[in-house]
């Protein structure tokens, strides 16, 4: 399967130049860009690992591409995403999020059904990769 | 002889039994400056032939506040000057003979805090049937900060909705399940699964899907949640389906909402026809239960569409932001349902902005501060398709749910293909806009390029390439943009 999170997961994988233009759009809007990675792609995993702080005061998207590639060197077998944070009043959250790196194999998720009373079912979604301990997934 | 348009100040004359003009009773005060805490209403009034516009405006002020048809001495037991609404300005409507804009100010103490029912009982109560008027329309309202702060506002709001869904930087995508009536629960869930797996974020019950012989509500909820969870696992995304909990009684709605919650749904839905109090109750329930609340504006066109009579949708939008819904349909500009671009922009601004400055060209007559109330997500649905993506993104922006019902389910190669076509078109257009391309003019090229690696998109573009709905709007702003009003 292909993880469809983020703004551009239905498009072909982004090139470094694509990453640069999108990051520059964020910077031009006054948003701080940051790089995060994870080996737990559950749709409700809010907290991917931070590859350093959001790049406040960075005017040049080339620096974002540089950090993405640095992160790839260490975590190239995991998911890596680029985020843009907007600190303005009334938003104070994420404005952009797109995946820039994926594991070679994406095993996807399974649905676990717990049958309850009546026909009620409690659903749980589990990443197949999560059966391995942290660090050993997608290796 | 008393002046017809002047308040009678001599108490003895003012309160002698009998009938007098509303303006004489004190409902017309041309020198009045509204207080920051006043509620202001702007009415479009069409007086009967021979009825003076100022007297008609005073009558509207009177009938929507303290007055009755004759003088009553019991006024003198109250601070009646304070409680009388005051018409303070009457302007002829540009290019519309016999119609006038009447500005009326109401003291805040006339209203119970936090109650749309109470506000509307005054402002659109008896007054709309008042005989001396041929027609009456509530065009806009200014809601003072002190009053706004007495309302909960949207249960979730745009920002937290995005955080819960884990979707940023692009419009959300949805589709209403079709045919809207007749599918069994099992077949209905099939449509939900295909559409969500194909790339939509949401599917939606239609307004009149409640609990009918062909599909009772529990069946629908159970099959839909199976579909939602399967699609979520297939894509690794949070998915939702608006489970319509509209029912005959509050008890029944709460029961359905609780069931939706117990199945793990992120969103429920209600119809405007359940009424303002029921909407506020469900908004409170949604806030208490971490639920996104979608409102389908079923029925609104009965009173929003005609320019001379009724209530403008911009006023309904303001009331719904106070009442606390998260989603509300607001027009597409380019689709099959009513809405010219300038008027629709006014609605969207009311949904999404912290502060609305006066913008007559968009039908916004007052500065409106939303006092940090959450923002509402506008929903665009009705006759839109992937080929219009550049227009939709330009007109409607990023914080909107684009709902392609026919444009998903009617795809020649199936529902999943339809959903994928819409999602690819959307992502390609957002990508191009961010990369600095002129999507308004290059939109068709951008879509064609994206279709090169996406067959479903190519098929969608070929199927619907010539579909447009180009009819004159029945409700457009009265003011063209001019330097004075657009600065």
XYZ file of C-alpha atoms in Angstrom:
626
model
C 0.000 0.000 0.000
C 0.971 3.629 -0.210
C 0.521 5.813 2.861
C -1.806 8.614 1.753
C -1.174 11.073 4.568
C -0.028 14.596 3.734
C -0.929 17.026 0.999
C 0.659 15.325 -1.971
C 0.553 11.559 -1.442
C -1.553 10.991 -4.543
C 1.072 12.678 -6.723
C 4.313 11.053 -7.859
C 7.097 11.242 -5.216
C 8.394 14.779 -4.850
C 11.831 15.671 -6.183
C 14.210 17.805 -4.154
C 13.239 20.723 -6.361
C 9.541 20.079 -5.632
C 10.323 20.068 -1.914
C 12.161 23.352 -2.302
C 9.291 25.143 -4.091
C 6.727 23.936 -1.559
C 8.932 24.858 1.403
C 9.552 28.271 -0.126
C 5.785 28.816 -0.348
C 5.590 28.159 3.400
C 8.507 30.466 4.155
C 7.026 33.239 2.012
C 3.847 32.949 4.080
C 5.827 33.468 7.264
C 5.541 29.879 8.448
C 8.334 27.941 10.143
C 9.254 24.746 8.303
C 10.346 21.604 10.075
C 11.354 18.044 9.274
C 10.033 14.994 11.147
C 10.473 11.235 10.758
C 8.810 8.118 12.095
C 8.515 4.364 11.825
C 4.986 4.497 13.293
C 2.756 5.848 10.532
C -0.567 5.275 12.320
C -2.962 8.015 11.129
C -3.404 9.207 14.699
C 0.286 9.304 15.552
C 0.551 13.079 16.007
C 4.100 13.081 17.260
C 6.660 12.032 14.724
C 10.273 12.480 15.866
C 11.589 16.000 15.320
C 14.649 16.406 13.143
C 15.709 19.501 15.059
C 13.451 22.452 15.823
C 11.174 24.168 13.334
C 13.419 26.417 11.244
C 12.283 29.802 12.522
C 13.856 32.802 10.748
C 15.089 30.703 7.833
C 14.529 32.613 4.576
C 15.813 29.969 2.159
C 14.102 26.700 1.266
C 17.430 25.244 0.155
C 18.185 24.840 3.871
C 15.042 22.710 4.199
C 16.119 20.457 1.358
C 19.540 20.172 3.016
C 17.945 19.057 6.306
C 15.663 16.578 4.517
C 18.734 14.982 2.967
C 20.602 14.952 6.266
C 17.596 13.237 7.835
C 17.469 10.738 4.955
C 21.089 9.745 5.650
C 20.117 8.623 9.125
C 16.459 7.649 8.663
C 16.180 6.875 4.975
C 14.247 3.671 5.599
C 11.478 5.515 7.469
C 8.775 8.051 6.695
C 9.946 11.654 6.608
C 7.583 14.619 6.335
C 7.919 18.366 6.017
C 5.617 20.547 8.125
C 4.896 24.265 8.144
C 3.812 25.949 11.390
C 1.801 29.158 11.451
C 2.097 31.001 14.757
C -0.452 33.715 13.950
C -3.381 34.325 16.312
C -6.410 32.185 15.616
C -4.402 29.455 13.892
C -1.281 28.535 15.864
C -1.020 25.148 14.237
C 0.151 23.340 11.140
C -0.512 24.817 7.695
C 1.235 22.285 5.485
C 2.301 18.670 5.785
C 3.724 16.450 3.069
C 5.691 13.223 2.929
C 9.139 13.420 1.338
C 10.524 9.969 2.096
C 9.040 6.483 2.409
C 10.277 3.016 3.335
C 11.021 0.811 0.329
C 8.207 -1.505 1.396
C 4.998 -0.170 2.918
C 3.201 -3.133 4.484
C 0.195 -1.048 5.504
C -2.370 -1.545 8.218
C -4.680 -4.223 9.430
C -8.129 -3.767 10.902
C -8.729 -5.530 14.193
C -12.392 -6.109 14.967
C -13.586 -6.750 18.470
C -17.126 -8.052 18.237
C -19.320 -6.595 20.968
C -22.924 -7.011 21.976
C -25.554 -6.771 19.282
C -23.727 -6.145 16.059
C -21.500 -3.518 17.567
C -17.836 -3.759 16.587
C -14.895 -1.880 18.063
C -12.297 -1.211 15.430
C -8.565 -0.836 15.876
C -6.131 -0.056 13.095
C -2.608 -1.370 13.475
C 0.427 -0.863 11.317
C 1.914 -4.248 10.363
C 5.338 -2.726 10.900
C 4.485 -2.024 14.531
C 4.775 -5.715 15.354
C 8.511 -5.137 15.374
C 10.111 -3.014 18.120
C 11.122 0.588 17.482
C 14.255 0.745 15.357
C 13.678 -2.698 13.817
C 10.744 -1.642 11.615
C 11.220 -1.256 7.868
C 14.833 -2.328 8.355
C -50.717 68.839 15.065
C -47.982 66.330 15.869
C -45.082 65.789 13.454
C -45.501 62.290 12.013
C -41.774 61.553 12.057
C -40.883 63.011 15.409
C -40.959 61.390 18.820
C -43.644 62.923 20.998
C -41.821 64.014 24.120
C -44.729 65.474 26.058
C -45.597 62.496 28.278
C -49.268 63.376 28.523
C -49.702 63.421 24.739
C -47.427 60.428 24.228
C -49.367 58.166 26.558
C -52.939 59.279 25.945
C -54.967 56.226 24.896
C -55.308 55.543 21.176
C -53.195 54.935 18.118
C -50.217 56.989 16.971
C -47.425 56.668 14.444
C -44.545 54.348 15.379
C -42.138 57.183 14.647
C -44.044 59.355 17.096
C -43.854 56.629 19.725
C -40.049 56.821 19.693
C -39.017 54.068 17.298
C -37.384 56.501 14.841
C -34.300 58.313 16.111
C -32.320 59.717 13.186
C -29.740 61.226 15.552
C -29.083 57.977 17.399
C -25.512 56.662 17.435
C -25.544 52.911 18.113
C -23.655 51.835 21.199
C -20.838 49.268 20.896
C -23.054 46.873 22.818
C -26.148 47.288 20.621
C -27.332 44.549 18.322
C -27.890 46.126 14.899
C -30.151 44.698 12.219
C -30.323 45.818 8.635
C -33.683 45.191 7.000
C -34.695 45.621 3.406
C -38.220 46.992 3.666
C -40.814 47.312 0.926
C -43.636 49.468 2.335
C -47.158 49.155 1.009
C -48.102 51.899 -1.439
C -48.649 55.130 0.437
C -46.723 54.039 3.536
C -43.818 56.328 4.294
C -40.428 54.595 4.446
C -39.434 56.175 7.744
C -42.722 55.190 9.368
C -42.317 51.659 7.975
C -38.822 51.434 9.445
C -40.078 52.704 12.788
C -42.862 50.130 12.664
C -40.327 47.336 12.080
C -38.296 48.604 15.041
C -41.449 48.734 17.133
C -42.857 45.352 16.198
C -39.485 43.632 16.663
C -39.059 45.124 20.133
C -41.572 46.560 22.569
C -44.476 47.954 20.573
C -48.011 46.863 19.999
C -50.519 48.522 17.667
C -51.817 50.998 20.208
C -50.462 53.085 23.036
C -50.268 51.257 26.369
C -49.841 53.022 29.709
C -47.827 50.099 31.121
C -44.832 51.353 29.097
C -44.488 53.899 31.867
C -43.696 51.202 34.413
C -40.493 50.427 32.486
C -37.355 52.149 31.250
C -39.148 52.102 27.909
C -36.728 54.467 26.125
C -34.008 51.864 26.619
C -36.069 48.880 25.483
C -37.488 50.489 22.361
C -35.503 49.461 19.286
C -34.427 52.510 17.342
C -34.567 52.844 13.591
C -31.814 55.366 12.959
C -31.143 55.332 9.239
C -33.196 54.678 6.118
C -31.566 54.582 2.669
C -33.169 53.791 -0.671
C -31.852 50.527 -2.134
C -29.784 51.285 -5.266
C -31.655 50.437 -8.471
C -34.695 49.022 -6.633
C -37.656 51.355 -6.536
C -39.854 51.115 -3.483
C -37.237 49.265 -1.394
C -35.287 50.750 1.490
C -32.502 49.670 3.805
C -33.518 50.343 7.402
C -30.896 50.239 10.146
C -32.300 49.357 13.549
C -30.414 49.234 16.863
C -31.479 47.065 19.815
C -30.237 47.390 23.368
C -28.375 44.261 24.469
C -30.697 43.803 27.449
C -33.500 42.897 25.062
C -31.873 39.515 24.520
C -31.148 36.441 26.572
C -27.485 35.517 26.288
C -26.558 32.428 24.325
C -29.991 31.862 22.789
C -30.555 31.992 19.037
C -34.218 31.199 19.713
C -34.605 34.334 21.785
C -32.722 36.536 19.324
C -34.773 35.331 16.379
C -38.102 35.501 18.204
C -37.591 39.257 18.283
C -35.763 39.975 15.073
C -37.712 37.681 12.736
C -40.794 37.197 14.885
C -44.208 38.811 14.345
C -42.678 41.599 12.327
C -42.416 39.543 9.126
C -46.178 39.309 8.822
C -46.774 42.978 9.449
C -49.478 44.263 7.057
C -48.120 47.764 6.211
C -45.141 46.072 4.529
C -45.329 44.245 1.224
C -42.100 42.466 1.975
C -39.311 42.433 4.516
C -35.860 40.927 4.409
C -33.244 40.685 7.125
C -30.049 41.444 5.219
C -27.366 41.547 7.870
C -26.720 41.915 11.586
C -23.951 43.367 13.718
C -23.501 41.222 16.806
C -21.650 43.032 19.595
C -18.662 41.338 21.205
C -20.430 41.251 24.564
C -23.175 39.172 22.968
C -20.912 36.967 20.823
C -19.088 35.958 23.994
C -22.283 34.442 25.436
C -22.257 31.716 22.747
C -20.239 28.507 22.614
C -19.378 28.814 18.918
C -18.319 25.920 16.679
C -17.832 22.767 18.723
C -14.515 21.909 17.062
C -13.508 24.669 14.646
C -11.400 24.519 11.512
C -8.006 24.277 13.217
C -8.857 21.452 15.597
C -10.825 19.636 12.916
C -7.691 19.611 10.774
C -5.576 18.435 13.710
C -8.010 15.602 14.412
C -8.133 14.548 10.784
C -4.408 15.056 10.256
C -5.112 16.935 7.019
C -3.400 20.234 6.317
C -2.748 22.528 3.420
C -5.485 21.428 1.078
C -9.276 21.504 0.947
C -10.981 18.432 2.367
C -12.793 16.182 -0.052
C -16.196 14.629 0.361
C -19.105 13.067 -1.451
C -22.754 12.566 -0.689
C -23.882 8.982 -1.112
C -26.232 8.609 -4.075
C -28.956 7.653 -4.749
C -29.909 9.575 -1.648
C -32.862 7.291 -0.909
C -33.397 3.590 -1.385
C -30.027 1.948 -0.762
C -29.899 -0.774 1.873
C -27.402 -0.375 4.692
C -25.035 -2.888 3.186
C -25.066 -1.290 -0.265
C -24.811 2.161 1.225
C -21.652 1.190 3.094
C -20.176 -0.055 -0.187
C -20.381 3.454 -1.635
C -18.756 4.860 1.500
C -15.901 2.346 1.369
C -15.150 2.865 -2.316
C -15.210 6.654 -2.085
C -13.027 6.847 1.021
C -10.537 4.289 -0.191
C -10.289 6.109 -3.509
C -9.095 9.254 -1.785
C -11.920 11.218 -0.178
C -11.719 12.322 3.436
C -15.451 12.229 4.046
C -18.650 10.777 2.763
C -21.997 12.197 3.704
C -25.561 11.166 4.376
C -28.032 13.295 2.544
C -30.451 15.542 4.380
C -33.437 13.240 4.117
C -31.662 10.018 5.091
C -32.864 9.350 8.624
C -34.434 5.963 9.359
C -36.649 4.652 6.602
C -38.053 1.247 5.688
C -35.265 0.538 3.180
C -32.528 1.331 5.734
C -32.947 1.872 9.436
C -30.444 4.143 11.078
C -28.536 1.539 13.074
C -27.891 -0.503 9.940
C -26.533 2.540 8.197
C -24.259 3.465 11.090
C -22.883 -0.068 11.461
C -22.124 -0.598 7.778
C -20.730 2.903 7.363
C -18.274 2.454 10.222
C -17.079 -0.841 8.779
C -16.442 1.068 5.552
C -14.697 3.947 7.315
C -12.326 1.674 9.182
C -11.537 -0.488 6.179
C -10.766 2.613 4.127
C -8.661 4.060 6.907
C -6.556 0.893 7.028
C -6.236 0.855 3.242
C -4.875 4.399 3.088
C -3.382 5.124 6.502
C -5.576 8.212 6.797
C -8.273 9.328 9.213
C -11.604 8.966 7.450
C -15.110 10.048 8.355
C -18.690 9.786 7.259
C -21.316 12.308 8.326
C -23.857 10.142 10.108
C -27.113 12.070 9.987
C -28.703 11.932 13.435
C -31.669 14.136 12.487
C -34.809 12.722 14.073
C -38.187 13.720 15.436
C -37.161 14.349 19.028
C -34.063 15.398 20.932
C -34.129 12.095 22.811
C -33.923 10.199 19.536
C -31.132 12.442 18.207
C -29.076 11.986 21.346
C -29.540 8.216 21.106
C -28.274 8.185 17.513
C -25.391 10.515 18.327
C -24.328 8.313 21.238
C -24.378 5.271 18.995
C -22.244 7.055 16.399
C -19.786 7.942 19.149
C -19.680 4.388 20.470
C -18.736 3.158 16.985
C -15.847 5.610 16.785
C -17.228 8.080 14.243
C -15.378 11.414 14.123
C -18.362 13.334 12.799
C -22.142 13.478 12.949
C -24.631 15.507 10.999
C -27.880 17.393 11.563
C -30.294 19.291 9.313
C -31.192 22.963 9.641
C -34.877 22.015 9.798
C -34.470 20.636 13.342
C -34.535 24.231 14.563
C -32.207 26.601 16.333
C -32.575 25.214 19.837
C -32.002 21.643 18.707
C -28.939 22.800 16.773
C -27.524 24.490 19.860
C -28.203 21.383 21.933
C -26.370 19.195 19.431
C -23.489 21.687 19.291
C -23.131 21.423 23.032
C -23.269 17.623 22.802
C -20.617 17.706 20.067
C -18.286 19.875 22.170
C -18.774 17.547 25.138
C -18.068 14.434 23.062
C -15.168 15.494 20.801
C -17.379 15.242 17.759
C -17.291 17.335 14.594
C -20.791 18.633 13.809
C -21.927 18.969 10.215
C -25.018 21.028 9.446
C -26.892 20.521 6.184
C -28.835 23.701 5.385
C -31.974 21.851 4.329
C -34.837 24.278 3.928
C -32.894 27.531 3.891
C -33.784 28.467 0.329
C -37.424 28.854 1.350
C -36.417 32.105 3.027
C -32.926 33.017 1.810
C -33.267 33.065 -1.944
C -35.597 35.929 -2.813
C -34.087 39.375 -2.514
C -37.159 41.183 -1.278
C -38.400 38.890 1.484
C -36.960 36.534 4.048
C -33.572 36.252 5.726
C -30.261 36.459 3.907
C -28.063 33.399 4.177
C -25.305 35.625 5.557
C -27.456 36.144 8.640
C -28.131 32.414 8.931
C -24.362 31.877 8.682
C -23.772 34.297 11.558
C -26.389 32.600 13.698
C -24.923 29.177 12.973
C -21.422 30.302 13.910
C -22.850 31.480 17.218
C -24.953 28.319 17.602
C -21.848 26.184 17.280
C -21.827 23.985 14.197
C -18.514 23.051 12.549
C -19.569 22.504 8.934
C -22.183 24.346 6.934
C -22.922 24.397 3.224
C -22.185 27.796 1.728
C -22.272 27.513 -2.053
C -19.855 26.631 -4.801
C -20.125 29.619 -7.180
C -19.542 27.285 -10.133
C -21.955 24.434 -9.328
C -25.662 23.849 -9.837
C -27.003 25.779 -6.830
C -27.558 29.487 -6.243
C -24.600 31.753 -5.490
C -22.790 34.564 -7.281
C -19.068 35.002 -6.513
C -19.282 38.287 -4.600
C -22.132 37.204 -2.330
C -20.574 33.793 -1.729
C -17.304 35.445 -0.695
C -19.258 37.327 1.941
C -20.586 34.041 3.362
C -17.152 32.419 3.375
C -15.665 35.398 5.198
C -18.345 35.127 7.881
C -17.473 31.441 8.348
C -13.713 31.694 8.418
C -12.421 35.114 9.469
C -11.619 36.511 12.911
C -12.950 39.879 11.843
C -15.191 40.922 8.966
C -14.757 44.516 7.856
C -17.735 46.125 6.133
C -17.748 45.056 2.469
C -20.878 46.221 0.694
C -19.809 44.597 -2.548
C -20.007 41.243 -0.727
C -23.220 42.077 1.091
C -21.447 42.667 4.419
C -22.942 45.843 5.898
C -21.167 45.939 9.253
C -17.777 45.411 10.813
C -18.085 42.175 12.778
C -15.613 40.999 15.396
C -15.931 37.262 16.115
C -14.177 37.551 19.477
C -12.080 34.395 18.927
C -15.087 32.139 18.370
C -13.957 29.057 16.460
C -14.134 29.164 12.679
C -16.694 27.196 10.672
C -15.679 25.024 7.748
C -17.680 25.918 4.629
C -18.888 23.028 2.512
C -19.210 23.370 -1.243
C -21.491 20.864 -2.892
C -23.868 20.584 -5.796
C -22.851 19.999 -9.381
C -19.070 20.341 -9.093
C -16.444 18.114 -10.704
C -12.684 17.648 -10.998
C -12.437 19.803 -14.132
C -13.371 22.871 -12.093
C -10.617 22.402 -9.516
C -8.696 25.571 -10.439
C -11.888 27.644 -10.190
C -12.912 26.062 -6.907
C -9.512 26.629 -5.307
C -9.406 30.215 -6.540
C -12.913 31.129 -5.426
C -13.160 29.120 -2.234
C -9.602 28.838 -0.918
C -8.109 26.088 1.172
C -10.336 25.778 4.244
C -13.377 24.231 2.648
C -14.852 20.782 2.093
C -15.318 20.196 -1.628
C -18.065 17.646 -2.083
C -18.304 15.825 -5.347
C -21.314 13.508 -5.119
C -22.203 12.871 -8.744
C -18.636 13.876 -9.605
C -17.368 10.848 -7.652
C -20.079 8.232 -7.924
C -20.892 9.044 -11.545
C -17.346 8.366 -12.764
C -17.430 5.995 -15.761
C -14.966 3.614 -14.090
C -16.487 3.516 -10.667
C -16.531 5.245 -7.342
C -12.905 4.634 -6.373
C -11.752 5.988 -9.708
C -13.995 9.020 -9.234
C -12.566 9.701 -5.795
C -8.988 9.285 -7.016
C -9.624 11.658 -9.914
C -10.831 14.335 -7.525
C -7.982 13.834 -5.082
C -5.283 13.902 -7.754
C -6.815 16.983 -9.362
C -6.907 18.686 -5.978
C -3.347 17.829 -4.961
C -1.999 18.807 -8.373
C -3.777 22.156 -8.207
C -2.621 22.962 -4.670
C 0.905 21.934 -5.602
C 0.845 24.178 -8.681
C -0.559 27.141 -6.779
C 2.109 26.814 -4.080
C 4.770 26.549 -6.754
C 3.682 29.943 -8.043
C 1.688 28.983 -11.118
C -1.278 31.036 -12.306
C -3.916 28.374 -11.720
C -6.824 30.513 -12.893
C -5.382 30.710 -16.401
C -3.310 27.536 -16.504
C -5.773 25.339 -14.625
C -6.768 23.192 -17.562
C -3.122 22.549 -18.500
C -2.318 21.629 -14.909
C -5.186 19.126 -14.847
C -4.189 17.648 -18.192
C -0.595 17.224 -17.000
C -1.767 15.508 -13.833
C -4.039 13.249 -15.896
C -1.018 11.919 -17.771
C -0.091 9.787 -14.769
C -3.677 9.319 -13.553
C -6.111 7.596 -15.892
C -9.146 8.131 -13.633
C -8.565 11.886 -13.822
C -8.303 11.761 -17.597
C -11.614 9.883 -17.750
C -13.276 12.382 -15.420
C -12.080 15.330 -17.473
C -13.317 13.710 -20.677
C -16.723 12.904 -19.165
C -17.554 16.287 -17.651
C -15.441 18.678 -19.681
C -18.324 20.830 -20.875
C -20.560 20.809 -17.806
C -21.266 24.273 -16.403
C -24.266 25.852 -14.715
C -24.368 29.377 -16.021
C -27.594 31.033 -14.851
C -28.234 34.510 -13.496
C -28.264 34.706 -9.701
C -31.467 35.683 -7.939
C -29.538 37.044 -4.962
C -26.659 39.391 -5.727
C -25.217 42.357 -3.807
C -26.841 45.752 -4.370
C -23.558 47.571 -4.394
C -20.920 47.335 -7.100
C -17.343 47.730 -5.894
C -16.517 51.434 -5.896
C -13.581 53.290 -4.340
C -15.730 54.512 -1.426
C -17.024 51.145 -0.322
C -14.093 48.921 -1.137
C -11.315 50.806 0.603
